[in-house]
CSV table of C-alpha atoms in Angstrom, one decimal:
chain,number,residue,atom,x,y,z
A,206,MET,CA,0.0,0.0,0.0
A,207,ALA,CA,1.4,3.4,-1.0
A,208,ASP,CA,1.4,5.4,2.2
A,209,ALA,CA,4.8,7.1,2.4
A,210,ALA,CA,3.2,10.6,2.3
A,211,LEU,CA,0.9,9.9,5.3
A,212,ARG,CA,3.8,8.4,7.3
A,213,LEU,CA,6.2,11.2,6.4
A,214,LYS,CA,3.6,13.9,7.3
A,215,GLY,CA,3.1,12.3,10.7
A,216,ILE,CA,6.8,12.1,11.4
A,217,LEU,CA,7.5,15.7,10.3
A,218,GLU,CA,4.6,17.1,12.4
A,219,GLN,CA,5.9,15.2,15.4
A,220,LEU,CA,9.4,16.6,14.9
A,221,LEU,CA,8.2,20.1,14.2
A,222,GLY,CA,5.5,20.2,16.9
A,223,ALA,CA,2.9,21.7,14.6
A,224,PRO,CA,0.7,20.8,11.6
A,225,LEU,CA,2.4,20.8,8.3
A,226,PRO,CA,1.0,23.8,6.3
A,227,VAL,CA,1.5,22.2,2.8
A,228,ARG,CA,0.4,19.0,1.1
A,229,ILE,CA,3.0,16.3,0.6
A,230,ARG,CA,3.4,13.9,-2.4
A,231,THR,CA,6.1,11.2,-2.1
A,232,TRP,CA,8.0,9.0,-4.5
A,233,ASP,CA,5.4,6.3,-4.2
A,234,GLY,CA,2.7,8.6,-5.6
A,235,SER,CA,0.8,8.9,-2.3
A,236,GLU,CA,-0.4,12.3,-1.0
A,237,ALA,CA,-1.3,13.7,2.4
A,238,GLY,CA,-2.5,17.0,3.8
A,239,SER,CA,-4.9,19.8,2.8
A,240,PRO,CA,-6.0,19.5,-0.9
A,241,GLU,CA,-6.1,23.3,-1.1
A,242,ALA,CA,-2.5,23.8,-0.1
A,243,PRO,CA,0.5,23.9,-2.4
A,244,VAL,CA,2.2,20.5,-2.9
A,245,LEU,CA,5.7,19.7,-1.6
A,246,VAL,CA,6.8,16.9,-3.9
A,247,VAL,CA,9.4,14.6,-2.3
A,248,ARG,CA,10.7,12.9,-5.4
A,249,ASN,CA,13.0,10.4,-3.8
A,250,ARG,CA,14.3,9.1,-0.4
A,251,ARG,CA,17.6,11.0,-1.0
A,252,ALA,CA,15.7,14.2,-0.1
A,253,LEU,CA,15.1,12.8,3.4
A,254,ARG,CA,18.8,11.8,3.8
A,255,ARG,CA,19.8,15.4,2.9
A,256,LEU,CA,17.5,16.7,5.7
A,257,LEU,CA,18.7,14.2,8.2
A,258,PHE,CA,22.4,14.9,7.7
A,259,LYS,CA,22.0,18.7,7.3
A,260,PRO,CA,18.8,19.6,9.1
A,261,GLY,CA,17.2,23.0,8.4
A,262,GLU,CA,17.7,25.4,5.6
A,263,LEU,CA,20.8,24.1,4.0
A,264,GLY,CA,19.5,20.5,3.8
A,265,LEU,CA,16.3,21.7,2.2
A,266,ALA,CA,18.3,23.9,-0.2
A,267,ARG,CA,20.5,21.0,-1.3
A,268,ALA,CA,17.4,18.9,-1.9
A,269,TRP,CA,15.8,21.7,-4.0
A,270,VAL,CA,18.9,22.4,-6.0
A,271,ALA,CA,19.5,18.7,-6.7
A,272,GLY,CA,15.8,18.3,-7.8
A,273,ASP,CA,15.0,15.9,-5.0
A,274,LEU,CA,12.3,18.4,-3.8
A,275,THR,CA,10.0,20.6,-5.8
A,276,ILE,CA,6.7,22.5,-5.3
A,277,GLU,CA,3.5,22.3,-7.3
A,278,GLY,CA,1.2,25.2,-7.0
A,279,ASP,CA,2.1,28.8,-6.2
A,280,LEU,CA,5.8,29.0,-5.2
A,281,TYR,CA,5.4,32.2,-3.2
A,282,THR,CA,2.5,30.7,-1.2
A,283,ALA,CA,4.4,27.6,-0.4
A,284,LEU,CA,7.5,29.4,0.7
A,285,ASP,CA,5.5,31.8,2.8
A,286,LEU,CA,3.7,28.9,4.5
A,287,LEU,CA,7.0,27.1,5.1
A,288,ALA,CA,8.9,30.1,6.3
A,289,GLY,CA,8.0,29.5,10.0
A,290,PHE,CA,9.5,26.0,9.7
A,291,ILE,CA,12.7,27.0,7.9
A,292,TRP,CA,13.9,30.6,8.2
A,293,GLU,CA,12.0,31.7,11.3
A,294,ARG,CA,12.8,28.8,13.6
A,295,ASP,CA,15.3,29.9,16.2
A,296,GLU,CA,16.5,26.6,17.7
A,297,ASP,CA,19.9,26.5,19.3
A,298,ALA,CA,21.9,23.5,20.2
A,299,ARG,CA,20.5,23.5,23.7
A,300,THR,CA,16.9,23.3,22.4
A,301,LEU,CA,17.9,20.4,20.1
A,302,ALA,CA,19.5,18.6,22.9
A,303,GLN,CA,16.4,18.9,25.0
A,304,SER,CA,14.3,17.6,22.1
A,305,LEU,CA,16.6,14.6,21.7
A,306,ARG,CA,15.9,13.6,25.4
A,307,ASP,CA,12.3,13.2,24.5
A,308,PRO,CA,11.6,9.5,23.7
A,309,GLU,CA,8.9,10.4,21.2
A,310,PHE,CA,11.2,12.8,19.4
A,311,ARG,CA,13.9,10.2,19.2
A,312,SER,CA,11.4,7.7,17.9
A,313,ALA,CA,10.3,10.0,15.2
A,314,VAL,CA,13.9,10.5,14.1
A,315,ARG,CA,14.5,6.8,14.0
A,316,ARG,CA,11.4,6.3,11.8
A,317,LEU,CA,12.6,9.1,9.5
A,318,PHE,CA,16.0,7.3,9.2
A,319,ALA,CA,14.1,4.1,8.3
A,320,MET,CA,12.2,5.9,5.6
A,321,ALA,CA,15.3,7.6,4.2
A,322,GLY,CA,17.1,4.3,3.4
A,323,PRO,CA,20.8,3.5,3.7
A,324,PRO,CA,22.3,6.1,6.1
A,325,LEU,CA,24.9,7.7,3.8
A,326,PRO,CA,24.9,11.5,3.4
A,327,PRO,CA,24.5,12.4,-0.3
A,328,ALA,CA,27.2,14.7,-1.8
A,329,PRO,CA,26.2,18.3,-2.0
A,330,PRO,CA,25.1,19.6,-5.5
A,331,ARG,CA,28.0,20.8,-7.6
A,332,GLU,CA,26.6,24.3,-7.5
A,333,GLU,CA,27.4,24.6,-3.8
A,334,VAL,CA,30.5,26.6,-2.7
A,335,ARG,CA,31.8,25.6,0.7
A,336,ARG,CA,35.0,26.8,2.2
A,337,PRO,CA,36.0,28.0,5.7
A,338,ARG,CA,34.9,31.5,6.5
A,339,ARG,CA,38.4,32.8,7.4
A,340,GLY,CA,40.6,35.2,5.6
A,341,LEU,CA,37.4,36.8,4.1
A,342,HIS,CA,37.4,39.7,1.8
A,343,THR,CA,41.0,39.7,0.6
A,344,LYS,CA,41.3,40.8,-3.0
A,345,ARG,CA,41.7,37.2,-4.1
A,346,SER,CA,38.7,35.9,-2.2
A,347,ASP,CA,36.5,38.7,-3.3
A,348,LYS,CA,37.4,38.1,-6.9
A,349,ARG,CA,36.6,34.4,-6.5
A,350,ALA,CA,33.3,35.1,-4.8
A,351,ILE,CA,32.2,37.6,-7.5
A,352,SER,CA,33.2,35.2,-10.2
A,353,HIS,CA,31.0,32.5,-8.7
A,354,HIS,CA,28.0,34.8,-8.7
A,355,TYR,CA,28.3,36.8,-11.9
A,356,ASP,CA,30.4,34.7,-14.3
A,357,VAL,CA,27.6,32.3,-15.1
A,358,GLY,CA,26.9,33.6,-18.6
A,359,ASN,CA,25.6,37.0,-19.7
A,360,GLU,CA,22.8,35.3,-21.7
A,361,PHE,CA,21.4,33.9,-18.4
A,362,TYR,CA,21.3,37.3,-16.8
A,363,GLU,CA,19.7,38.7,-19.9
A,364,ILE,CA,16.8,36.3,-19.4
A,365,VAL,CA,16.4,37.2,-15.8
A,366,LEU,CA,17.0,41.0,-15.8
A,367,GLY,CA,15.6,41.8,-19.2
A,368,PRO,CA,17.0,44.4,-21.7
A,369,SER,CA,18.0,46.9,-18.9
A,370,MET,CA,20.6,44.5,-17.5
A,371,VAL,CA,20.3,46.3,-14.2
A,372,TYR,CA,20.8,43.9,-11.2
A,373,SER,CA,19.4,46.0,-8.4
A,374,CYS,CA,16.1,47.2,-7.2
A,375,ALA,CA,14.0,49.1,-9.7
A,376,TYR,CA,12.0,52.2,-8.9
A,377,TRP,CA,8.3,51.6,-9.6
A,378,PRO,CA,5.8,54.5,-10.1
A,379,ALA,CA,3.0,52.0,-9.2
A,380,PRO,CA,2.7,48.3,-8.8
A,381,PRO,CA,2.8,46.2,-12.0
A,382,PRO,CA,1.2,46.1,-14.5
A,383,GLU,CA,1.2,49.9,-14.4
A,384,GLY,CA,4.8,50.1,-15.4
A,385,THR,CA,7.4,47.9,-17.2
A,386,LEU,CA,10.5,46.6,-15.6
A,387,GLU,CA,12.6,48.4,-18.1
A,388,GLN,CA,11.0,51.8,-17.4
A,389,ALA,CA,11.2,51.2,-13.6
A,390,GLN,CA,15.0,50.4,-14.0
A,391,HIS,CA,15.4,53.6,-16.1
A,392,ASP,CA,13.6,55.6,-13.4
A,393,LYS,CA,15.9,54.1,-10.7
A,394,LEU,CA,19.1,55.1,-12.6
A,395,GLU,CA,17.6,58.5,-13.2
A,396,LEU,CA,16.8,58.8,-9.5
A,397,VAL,CA,20.4,58.0,-8.6
A,398,ALA,CA,21.7,60.5,-11.2
A,399,ARG,CA,19.5,63.3,-9.7
A,400,LYS,CA,20.5,62.5,-6.1
A,401,LEU,CA,24.1,62.8,-7.2
A,402,ALA,CA,23.2,66.0,-9.1
A,403,LEU,CA,25.2,64.9,-12.1
A,404,ARG,CA,26.2,67.6,-14.6
A,405,PRO,CA,28.0,67.5,-17.9
A,406,GLY,CA,31.8,67.2,-17.7
A,407,GLN,CA,31.8,65.7,-14.2
A,408,ARG,CA,33.7,62.5,-13.3
A,409,LEU,CA,31.6,59.6,-11.8
A,410,LEU,CA,33.0,56.5,-10.3
A,411,ASP,CA,30.6,53.6,-10.5
A,412,VAL,CA,31.8,51.0,-8.0
A,413,GLY,CA,30.5,47.5,-8.8
A,414,CYS,CA,29.3,48.7,-12.2
A,415,GLY,CA,27.7,45.4,-13.3
A,416,TRP,CA,26.9,45.3,-17.0
A,417,GLY,CA,27.4,49.1,-17.4
A,418,SER,CA,23.8,50.3,-17.2
A,419,MET,CA,24.4,53.2,-14.7
A,420,ALA,CA,27.6,54.2,-16.5
A,421,ILE,CA,25.8,54.4,-19.9
A,422,HIS,CA,22.8,56.3,-18.4
A,423,ALA,CA,25.0,58.8,-16.7
A,424,ALA,CA,27.1,59.4,-19.8
A,425,ARG,CA,24.3,59.5,-22.3
A,426,GLU,CA,21.6,61.4,-20.3
A,427,HIS,CA,23.8,63.7,-18.2
A,428,GLY,CA,27.0,64.1,-20.1
A,429,VAL,CA,29.2,62.7,-17.4
A,430,ASN,CA,32.6,61.0,-17.8
A,431,VAL,CA,32.4,57.6,-16.0
A,432,VAL,CA,34.9,55.0,-14.7
A,433,GLY,CA,33.1,51.7,-13.9
A,434,ILE,CA,34.9,49.0,-11.9
A,435,THR,CA,34.0,45.3,-11.5
A,436,LEU,CA,35.7,42.1,-10.5
A,437,SER,CA,33.8,40.1,-13.1
A,438,GLN,CA,35.4,39.5,-16.5
A,439,GLU,CA,32.1,38.6,-18.1
A,440,GLN,CA,30.4,41.8,-16.8
A,441,ALA,CA,33.3,44.0,-18.0
A,442,ALA,CA,33.2,42.4,-21.5
A,443,HIS,CA,29.5,42.8,-21.8
A,444,ALA,CA,29.6,46.4,-20.5
A,445,ARG,CA,32.3,47.4,-23.0
A,446,LYS,CA,30.3,45.9,-25.9
A,447,ARG,CA,27.2,47.9,-24.9
A,448,ILE,CA,29.3,51.1,-24.5
A,449,ALA,CA,30.8,50.7,-27.9
A,450,GLU,CA,27.3,50.1,-29.4
A,451,GLU,CA,26.1,53.4,-27.8
A,452,GLY,CA,29.1,55.3,-29.2
A,453,LEU,CA,30.3,56.2,-25.7
A,454,THR,CA,33.8,54.7,-25.5
A,455,ASP,CA,35.3,58.2,-25.2
A,456,ARG,CA,33.1,58.9,-22.1
A,457,ILE,CA,33.2,55.6,-20.2
A,458,GLY,CA,36.0,53.3,-19.1
A,459,ILE,CA,35.3,49.9,-17.6
A,460,ARG,CA,38.0,48.3,-15.5
A,461,VAL,CA,38.4,44.9,-13.9
A,462,GLN,CA,39.7,46.4,-10.7
A,463,ASP,CA,39.3,46.1,-6.9
A,464,TYR,CA,37.9,49.2,-5.2
A,465,ARG,CA,41.1,49.2,-3.0
A,466,ASP,CA,43.2,49.7,-6.1
A,467,VAL,CA,41.5,52.9,-7.5
A,468,ALA,CA,44.0,55.7,-7.2
A,469,ASP,CA,42.9,58.3,-9.8
A,470,GLY,CA,40.6,60.4,-7.8
A,471,PRO,CA,39.2,62.8,-7.0
A,472,TYR,CA,35.8,62.1,-8.5
A,473,ASP,CA,32.8,64.5,-8.5
A,474,ALA,CA,30.4,61.7,-7.5
A,475,ILE,CA,30.4,58.0,-6.7
A,476,SER,CA,27.6,55.5,-7.1
A,477,SER,CA,27.7,52.3,-5.2
A,478,ILE,CA,24.6,50.3,-6.3
A,479,GLY,CA,24.3,46.8,-4.8
A,480,MET,CA,28.0,46.7,-4.2
A,481,ALA,CA,28.3,47.1,-0.4
A,482,GLU,CA,26.7,43.7,0.3
A,483,HIS,CA,29.8,42.1,-1.1
A,484,VAL,CA,32.3,44.1,1.0
A,485,GLY,CA,31.7,42.4,4.4
A,486,SER,CA,31.5,43.8,7.9
A,487,GLU,CA,35.2,43.6,8.6
A,488,ARG,CA,36.1,45.6,5.5
A,489,TYR,CA,33.2,48.1,5.5
A,490,LEU,CA,35.0,50.9,7.3
A,491,GLU,CA,37.9,50.5,4.9
A,492,TYR,CA,35.4,50.6,2.0
A,493,THR,CA,33.8,53.8,3.1
A,494,THR,CA,37.1,55.4,3.9
A,495,VAL,CA,38.4,54.6,0.4
A,496,LEU,CA,35.3,56.1,-1.2
A,497,HIS,CA,35.6,59.2,1.0
A,498,ARG,CA,39.2,59.6,-0.1
A,499,LEU,CA,38.3,59.3,-3.8
A,500,LEU,CA,35.6,62.0,-3.6
A,501,LYS,CA,36.4,65.7,-4.0
A,502,PRO,CA,35.3,68.0,-1.2
A,503,GLY,CA,31.6,68.7,-1.7
A,504,GLY,CA,31.2,65.5,-3.8
A,505,ARG,CA,28.3,63.1,-3.3
A,506,LEU,CA,28.1,59.4,-2.7
A,507,LEU,CA,24.9,57.4,-3.5
A,508,ASN,CA,25.0,54.1,-1.6
A,509,HIS,CA,22.2,51.7,-2.6
A,510,GLN,CA,22.3,48.7,-0.2
A,511,ILE,CA,20.2,45.9,1.1
A,512,ALA,CA,19.9,45.9,4.9
A,513,ARG,CA,18.9,43.3,7.5
A,514,ARG,CA,17.1,43.9,10.7
A,515,PRO,CA,19.3,44.6,13.7
A,516,GLN,CA,19.5,41.8,16.3
A,517,ARG,CA,19.5,42.2,20.1
A,518,ASP,CA,22.9,40.4,20.1
A,519,GLU,CA,24.8,41.4,17.0
A,520,GLU,CA,27.5,38.9,17.8
A,521,SER,CA,25.0,36.1,17.1
A,522,TYR,CA,24.5,37.2,13.5
A,523,ARG,CA,25.4,34.5,11.0
A,524,VAL,CA,25.2,34.6,7.3
A,525,ASP,CA,22.3,32.8,5.6
A,526,ASP,CA,23.4,29.2,4.8
A,527,PHE,CA,21.7,28.9,1.5
A,528,ILE,CA,22.8,32.3,0.2
A,529,ASP,CA,26.4,31.8,1.4
A,530,ALA,CA,26.7,28.4,-0.2
A,531,TYR,CA,24.9,29.0,-3.5
A,532,VAL,CA,24.3,32.7,-4.3
A,533,PHE,CA,26.6,35.2,-2.7
A,534,PRO,CA,29.7,33.5,-1.1
A,535,ASP,CA,31.1,35.7,1.6
A,536,GLY,CA,28.3,38.2,1.3
A,537,GLU,CA,27.0,39.9,4.4
A,538,LEU,CA,24.1,42.2,5.2
A,539,ALA,CA,24.3,45.0,7.8
A,540,PRO,CA,21.6,47.0,9.6
A,541,LEU,CA,20.9,50.4,8.2
A,542,GLY,CA,22.1,52.1,11.4
A,543,THR,CA,25.5,50.3,11.1
A,544,THR,CA,25.9,51.5,7.5
A,545,VAL,CA,25.2,55.1,8.4
A,546,THR,CA,27.5,55.0,11.4
A,547,LEU,CA,30.4,53.6,9.3
A,548,LEU,CA,29.8,56.2,6.6
A,549,GLU,CA,30.0,58.9,9.3
A,550,ARG,CA,33.1,57.4,10.8
A,551,ALA,CA,34.8,57.6,7.4
A,552,GLY,CA,34.1,61.4,7.4
A,553,PHE,CA,30.9,61.5,5.3
A,554,GLU,CA,27.9,63.7,6.2
A,555,VAL,CA,24.8,61.6,5.7
A,556,ARG,CA,22.1,63.8,4.2
A,557,ASP,CA,19.3,61.6,3.1
A,558,VAL,CA,18.1,58.0,3.6
A,559,GLU,CA,15.3,56.6,1.5
A,560,SER,CA,13.8,53.1,2.0
A,561,ILE,CA,12.6,51.5,-1.2
A,562,ARG,CA,11.9,48.1,0.3
A,563,GLU,CA,8.6,47.4,-1.5
A,564,HIS,CA,10.2,48.3,-4.8
A,565,TYR,CA,12.6,45.4,-4.5
A,566,ALA,CA,9.8,42.9,-3.9
A,567,LEU,CA,8.1,44.0,-7.1
A,568,THR,CA,11.4,43.8,-9.0
A,569,LEU,CA,12.2,40.3,-7.8
A,570,ARG,CA,8.8,39.0,-8.7
A,571,ARG,CA,9.3,40.3,-12.2
A,572,TRP,CA,12.7,38.6,-12.4
A,573,VAL,CA,11.2,35.3,-11.3
A,574,ALA,CA,8.5,35.7,-14.0
A,575,ASN,CA,11.2,36.3,-16.6
A,576,LEU,CA,13.2,33.2,-15.5
A,577,GLU,CA,10.1,31.0,-15.5
A,578,ALA,CA,8.9,32.3,-18.8
A,579,ASP,CA,12.2,31.2,-20.5
A,580,TRP,CA,13.0,28.2,-18.2
A,581,ALA,CA,14.1,25.8,-20.8
A,582,ARG,CA,16.7,28.2,-22.3
A,583,ALA,CA,17.9,29.2,-18.8
A,584,VAL,CA,18.4,25.5,-17.9
A,585,ALA,CA,20.2,24.9,-21.2
A,586,LEU,CA,22.6,27.8,-20.5
A,587,THR,CA,23.4,27.1,-16.8
A,588,GLY,CA,22.1,23.7,-15.9
A,589,PRO,CA,18.9,22.8,-13.9
A,590,GLY,CA,20.6,23.2,-10.6
A,591,ARG,CA,21.7,26.7,-11.2
A,592,ALA,CA,18.3,27.7,-12.5
A,593,ARG,CA,16.7,26.2,-9.4
A,594,VAL,CA,19.1,28.2,-7.2
A,595,TRP,CA,18.0,31.5,-8.8
A,596,GLN,CA,14.3,30.6,-8.7
A,597,LEU,CA,14.4,29.8,-5.0
A,598,TYR,CA,16.7,32.7,-4.1
A,599,MET,CA,14.7,35.4,-5.9
A,600,ALA,CA,11.3,34.1,-4.8
A,601,ALA,CA,12.3,33.8,-1.2
A,602,SER,CA,13.9,37.2,-1.3
A,603,ALA,CA,10.8,38.8,-2.7
A,604,LEU,CA,8.9,37.4,0.3
A,605,ALA,CA,11.6,38.6,2.7
A,606,PHE,CA,11.2,42.2,1.4
A,607,GLU,CA,7.4,42.0,1.5
A,608,ARG,CA,7.4,40.8,5.1
A,609,ASN,CA,10.0,43.4,6.2
A,610,ARG,CA,12.6,40.8,7.1
A,611,ILE,CA,15.1,42.7,5.0
A,612,GLY,CA,15.0,46.2,3.4
A,613,VAL,CA,16.9,48.2,0.8
A,614,ASN,CA,17.9,51.9,1.2
A,615,GLN,CA,19.5,54.6,-0.8
A,616,VAL,CA,21.8,56.8,1.3
A,617,VAL,CA,23.1,60.1,0.0
A,618,ALA,CA,26.3,61.2,1.8
A,619,VAL,CA,28.6,64.2,1.1
A,620,ARG,CA,32.3,64.7,1.7
A,621,THR,CA,31.5,68.0,3.3
A,622,PRO,CA,34.4,70.5,3.3
A,623,GLU,CA,35.6,72.3,6.5
A,624,SER,CA,33.6,75.3,5.4
A,625,GLY,CA,30.4,73.3,5.9
A,626,ALA,CA,29.1,74.1,2.4
A,627,SER,CA,27.5,70.8,1.4
A,628,GLU,CA,26.1,72.1,-1.9
A,629,MET,CA,22.9,70.2,-1.0
A,630,PRO,CA,19.5,71.9,-1.7
A,631,LEU,CA,17.6,73.0,1.4
A,632,ARG,CA,14.8,70.5,0.5
A,633,ALA,CA,16.8,67.6,-0.9
A,634,ARG,CA,13.8,65.3,-1.4
A,635,VAL,CA,12.6,67.4,-4.3
A,636,TRP,CA,14.5,65.3,-6.8
A,637,GLY,CA,12.3,66.1,-9.8
A,638,ALA,CA,10.4,63.8,-12.1
A,639,PRO,CA,12.2,61.0,-13.9
A,640,GLY,CA,13.5,61.9,-17.4
A,641,PRO,CA,12.3,60.4,-20.6
A,642,ALA,CA,13.1,56.8,-21.4
């Protein structure tokens, strides 16, 4: 009799101490749970072994990336329902030890082992990057981490990001379908340009320039001379190609260069869009100090950065297992207050902070839709595991922004001279309407 789903549901509910919020279908074709809920499909016993040998988020991520687990129905609904069992469970080693002293809990674990089959831990999917978190954020380790994330093929990113090739939060005038992703990304770049008060003939340093979109926008729309830096060879090649097609090679230079090696300041303005998340807490003051040194007195910095919520005990913060292993190796998020403090410690005067959290949720949902609409080609370009990484990462991130678990902020900071003349308008928030596409 095919009853694996019913047995597995009972075991999981006993281990978790709560009803399972999704329906389960197992490798024998059996199902259990609410017929209205999304279906968690456990395709094979190997998925259970992954969870047993690496309980929690990383075990689930490995099973997802390997194709041992999948979801039928609305992915966002399923992840939202499962969030309390995965990302929001705060169980330390002491809590686990207490659970293991419970005979019923131990019995459930033994039954799960019996269902899982031979007790051998499956090898992690090849997409996983695991290395000791020591010696972080050297020039060599940063280049390796950036390469893992970005050098997966420009064609894949074209599928996800669309023609704008902007890999950061768009700026929506209204929820879709009122605006297109391309227009919203144009409006974000224009917002950055206006916050920096870019004028013809100025020099802009775009740190973490990606595929060149901000550099192109600043040069084409505002007459600025731009230096863009990245550690990704593929990004640099694609950016240079786009710049040549725009006829802007005399205005824009793209370098494969670490921010610590930039020595041709001063610049009139600096944009750092989605870059600071890669810097790391132990290097962040160095990062802000370098940017302060590269700006001329009176020059502006626009720092566009994802922020996590502060914790009561900041020493207990740890990097998300799934994102560290599959998406952003060595990446770290900081609370907004920490970022502002370190900018000030470097000598900046922080003049404006704008939260655009909801905008990132809208952007991510559009990226997921792009990926799913061209799924077969994305898989052909990067492999099924990598495509599943991005699908899970972006969908879960969209929910995290929607539920206020993380945010994203644009911070305008000035290298204010000793005279105190910041050259900021009295009412800085009057940025003006976005320019034409």
